[in-house]
């Protein structure tokens, strides 16, 4: 072993002083030969004979020198360097070809790398927790109803903790916010109400301790790392002390005191897994600011409310348990629970979902599609360049012939071609990676908010490794064909130094034809997809929202919890609305619970509607929207019957609204054909409580987004339903509403300096945001389509160019025999247009299949939309014809006599 | 490179071993001398292309089993003389043992199949 090292080092040294070694050897050989000669002379041979015999005995001098040269150095390295040098020289002489090929490959490699970066971020990168592959979420799914929540009741959670054996630890948690007021500063912290097992599941590093059973009933807290640094200067003395936090507490006004028992020594990122309106910008990856303890026990199963669905659940699997095994066990437990508690648990199933899958959302399919798309693109790019290289190979036949004649072994020539392909691919790869980095940066703000992880995407080592693999793949794809051809025996048959007589052969033309067909087919599929998606996006943009979205500024406002009593929220809302309305740049202002076009519809199913008898299993279903009186005027939602809500409707006992406004769809659903005005409903189980009377009907609004139906709404006056956080909506008089944001913010702060103002958006932004996924998808596919089209044009262009060059003689003869220039051009163009036509036919078939799969993501556009299909066909046909026409023109300009003479 | 009729091909490693042994027994020698000696010992059975000795010498030198220095040959020419080193001696001892062991095994094996 040691000897190898010594030998290696010596070899390196000898490489550096090789010339001296060679000189030494030469003199040694001289000496040796002299001695041999003398010996022979002594034996009686004549001098010349002696010398000759000596040489024979010695053996080949050049061979010895060669062997020595290989020993003093690293021969494989030297040949590689030689090949690289050769490759560079070749590309310097053929700059045009290199540029075109490199650009084409850079597009392919760049696209593949960018998409891989997305896939890596969402699907491959392990989450930032120790042994994150063992983390799963446990979701309780109601198979009998559409109720979307997958939360779990406290008693049920305790039951799982006791009975489920597949897990090391099961924790329930729920997001909550607390507010901190420090002088004029206010801070909103988002953290978890969690069972103590949470720290075990996620391996949170702590200073101090986590929660004990003794904490039950006491106000204890574990502080998150970021909050600790930000608010308390990372003061370790905080442990054991109390802090004042504003949490919701109906029994008192003012902050509650908590004892800090522990502090996290590292930030714990934890994206909220279900949208929570209270958190505001809740879909950005946040770190946990605090933990407050929750305790569960199986005795809760018997208590009222102990089976209310409340917790989100995460768990850590035991090392030897797979998610499938855990799933099987939980299915058994679910069945048992359904039997024991049929009213709440009938039809409930438990799903065990690895945390990574949950966090990546439903992005797996789109990403697979995307990867397939880029793989296609890379293949198109490779086939393009392979065509170019093959065509050039013909012209290089002369070079190959000479080298073979000089005795170069065939594999050496093949290696040269491969090295050229590698250099080309590497250069293209470098540009491609830079392109990908740029594209990722540009695309990041367009990424849908529902996939917060996407903000983390970028070029890291894994992505670079992938890029490297693509480069090697590309090099193989583009270099193998010419390399293999050069090693074919009949390549050596070409010994004519002028390189003529090298016929491409029918197999070559057929290969090129197939490549062109493939390119065209794939591009047609992409173009049809682009067209359909673009039209869908356009149609979506045309949809009537039901209100006027222009010049609307929105923001979410709230007071620190418990700073005042609950009723003050209504007063605050009114004061803010009035303060903002008094601004000269604002024409109307109102508040509403829930942001239109965004998260948080407050769907409810309780209550009785006068005169409406629900069918057997039917549940009522409607959204409640708490609004200020000027809401309808501000949003410009028409009141189609009765009146809007007014200031007087805000009076009254909290929770007991007297007057409500319903949406048209509500009236149609529950009072079809009747006059809704004056009808009543209640939220209670019977009519003994207060009743609400319909005083107006508002036009329908698409609150859930452009592509869903208008929602069934009840509008409630905010004065009797005070809310902790509401969305302020203000219509500005001019231009971009966001410009007025700072002024509005100041007004709000003037009402209360501790108010939180977050999520400042214009309504246009909200609408665009609701379309983010569609837009991102459309953008992507069109980018692909455009790139594919570029590649097709480049491919067809180069194929025709080469064809014209090679068939110079053929075309010249035709021309001499009387074919008109147009016929000559047509002959030349046919080389590419025939396979292109085949490609269009194949592509159309493929597109039929693909678009059938796409129907679910199209909006108001049929998969067989004529405009799109015809358009795509025209575009690609024009591209092919145009790309082939220019070089084919050169065919017409060939002077037949000159061409014939040159042969 | 052709080997003539009757010349047996000598493996690289075996030649190295012979050169090393020669230097151990005879002492410092130049390339010609080593080639002569090997021929002598093998009773002309091994007729090498003498140039191959130099490749062998370089390999041995790279492994630090021999060292070299300039001197003068018999005909007063400048020549490089090679001498075995301490680690070369150790290597030689090890390889000799290996060879003897293999030879013993081969002999027994061959006798076996004949018997």
PDB file of C-alpha atoms in Angstrom, chain A residues 3-4 6-7 10-11 13-14 17 20-21 24-25 27-32 34-36 38-39 56-60 63-64 67-68 71-73, chain B residues 1 7 12 30-33 35-36 39 47-52 54-55 57-59 61-65 70 73-75 77-80 82 91:
ATOM      1  CA  UNK A   3       4.640   1.375  -2.051  1.00  0.00           C
ATOM      2  CA  UNK A   4       1.771   2.512  -4.289  1.00  0.00           C
ATOM      3  CA  UNK A   6       5.623   6.187  -3.145  1.00  0.00           C
ATOM      4  CA  UNK A   7       5.368   5.028  -6.735  1.00  0.00           C
ATOM      5  CA  UNK A  10       7.662   9.375  -7.987  1.00  0.00           C
ATOM      6  CA  UNK A  11       5.541   9.249 -11.092  1.00  0.00           C
ATOM      7  CA  UNK A  13       7.907  13.921 -10.006  1.00  0.00           C
ATOM      8  CA  UNK A  14       9.170  12.120 -13.066  1.00  0.00           C
ATOM      9  CA  UNK A  17      11.365  16.303 -15.089  1.00  0.00           C
ATOM     10  CA  UNK A  20      15.869  15.104 -18.199  1.00  0.00           C
ATOM     11  CA  UNK A  21      14.879  11.491 -17.825  1.00  0.00           C
ATOM     12  CA  UNK A  24      19.477  10.369 -19.472  1.00  0.00           C
ATOM     13  CA  UNK A  25      17.892   7.428 -21.163  1.00  0.00           C
ATOM     14  CA  UNK A  27      22.825   8.506 -23.209  1.00  0.00           C
ATOM     15  CA  UNK A  28      22.282   5.238 -21.375  1.00  0.00           C
ATOM     16  CA  UNK A  29      21.062   3.643 -24.569  1.00  0.00           C
ATOM     17  CA  UNK A  30      24.065   5.022 -26.435  1.00  0.00           C
ATOM     18  CA  UNK A  31      26.357   3.538 -23.890  1.00  0.00           C
ATOM     19  CA  UNK A  32      24.556   0.240 -23.939  1.00  0.00           C
ATOM     20  CA  UNK A  34      28.361   0.879 -27.706  1.00  0.00           C
ATOM     21  CA  UNK A  35      29.127  -1.814 -25.214  1.00  0.00           C
ATOM     22  CA  UNK A  36      27.139  -4.351 -27.200  1.00  0.00           C
ATOM     23  CA  UNK A  38      32.294  -3.607 -28.779  1.00  0.00           C
ATOM     24  CA  UNK A  39      31.419  -7.036 -27.545  1.00  0.00           C
ATOM     25  CA  UNK A  56      18.710  -6.142 -32.981  1.00  0.00           C
ATOM     26  CA  UNK A  57      19.712  -7.507 -29.622  1.00  0.00           C
ATOM     27  CA  UNK A  58      18.751  -4.340 -27.926  1.00  0.00           C
ATOM     28  CA  UNK A  59      15.321  -4.261 -29.440  1.00  0.00           C
ATOM     29  CA  UNK A  60      13.345  -1.305 -30.625  1.00  0.00           C
ATOM     30  CA  UNK A  63       9.656   1.338 -28.127  1.00  0.00           C
ATOM     31  CA  UNK A  64      11.860   1.640 -25.091  1.00  0.00           C
ATOM     32  CA  UNK A  67       7.556   2.717 -22.621  1.00  0.00           C
ATOM     33  CA  UNK A  68       9.663   4.985 -20.497  1.00  0.00           C
ATOM     34  CA  UNK A  71       6.111   5.094 -17.096  1.00  0.00           C
ATOM     35  CA  UNK A  72       7.239   8.609 -16.236  1.00  0.00           C
ATOM     36  CA  UNK A  73       3.858  10.202 -16.167  1.00  0.00           C
TER      37      UNK A  73
ATOM     38  CA  UNK B   1       7.476  -5.252 -31.089  1.00  0.00           C
ATOM     39  CA  UNK B   7      12.431 -16.120 -27.038  1.00  0.00           C
ATOM     40  CA  UNK B  12       7.008  -7.280 -16.292  1.00  0.00           C
ATOM     41  CA  UNK B  30      24.722  -0.341 -15.199  1.00  0.00           C
ATOM     42  CA  UNK B  31      21.953  -1.349 -17.590  1.00  0.00           C
ATOM     43  CA  UNK B  32      24.222  -3.234 -19.986  1.00  0.00           C
ATOM     44  CA  UNK B  33      25.797  -5.148 -17.152  1.00  0.00           C
ATOM     45  CA  UNK B  35      21.242  -7.378 -19.112  1.00  0.00           C
ATOM     46  CA  UNK B  36      24.402  -9.394 -19.602  1.00  0.00           C
ATOM     47  CA  UNK B  39      21.359 -13.607 -19.902  1.00  0.00           C
ATOM     48  CA  UNK B  47      16.790 -13.759 -24.547  1.00  0.00           C
ATOM     49  CA  UNK B  48      15.248 -10.429 -23.814  1.00  0.00           C
ATOM     50  CA  UNK B  49      15.066  -7.375 -25.863  1.00  0.00           C
ATOM     51  CA  UNK B  50      17.617  -5.645 -23.728  1.00  0.00           C
ATOM     52  CA  UNK B  51      15.878  -2.317 -23.920  1.00  0.00           C
ATOM     53  CA  UNK B  52      13.140  -3.610 -21.669  1.00  0.00           C
ATOM     54  CA  UNK B  54      15.442   0.206 -18.743  1.00  0.00           C
ATOM     55  CA  UNK B  55      11.688   0.291 -18.263  1.00  0.00           C
ATOM     56  CA  UNK B  57      14.882   0.029 -13.889  1.00  0.00           C
ATOM     57  CA  UNK B  58      12.600   3.064 -13.962  1.00  0.00           C
ATOM     58  CA  UNK B  59       9.791   1.174 -12.262  1.00  0.00           C
ATOM     59  CA  UNK B  61      13.494   3.407  -9.058  1.00  0.00           C
ATOM     60  CA  UNK B  62      10.023   4.884  -8.734  1.00  0.00           C
ATOM     61  CA  UNK B  63       9.324   2.446  -5.940  1.00  0.00           C
ATOM     62  CA  UNK B  64      12.577   3.374  -4.280  1.00  0.00           C
ATOM     63  CA  UNK B  65      13.838  -0.195  -4.376  1.00  0.00           C
ATOM     64  CA  UNK B  70      26.289   8.547 -12.638  1.00  0.00           C
ATOM     65  CA  UNK B  73      31.504   2.392 -17.939  1.00  0.00           C
ATOM     66  CA  UNK B  74      34.329   0.118 -19.012  1.00  0.00           C
ATOM     67  CA  UNK B  75      34.759   1.948 -22.272  1.00  0.00           C
ATOM     68  CA  UNK B  77      31.414   6.270 -21.394  1.00  0.00           C
ATOM     69  CA  UNK B  78      29.112   8.059 -19.006  1.00  0.00           C
ATOM     70  CA  UNK B  79      26.774   5.469 -17.584  1.00  0.00           C
ATOM     71  CA  UNK B  80      24.171   5.302 -14.876  1.00  0.00           C
ATOM     72  CA  UNK B  82      22.071   1.255 -10.134  1.00  0.00           C
ATOM     73  CA  UNK B  91      11.037  -6.472  -1.069  1.00  0.00           C
TER      74      UNK B  91
END
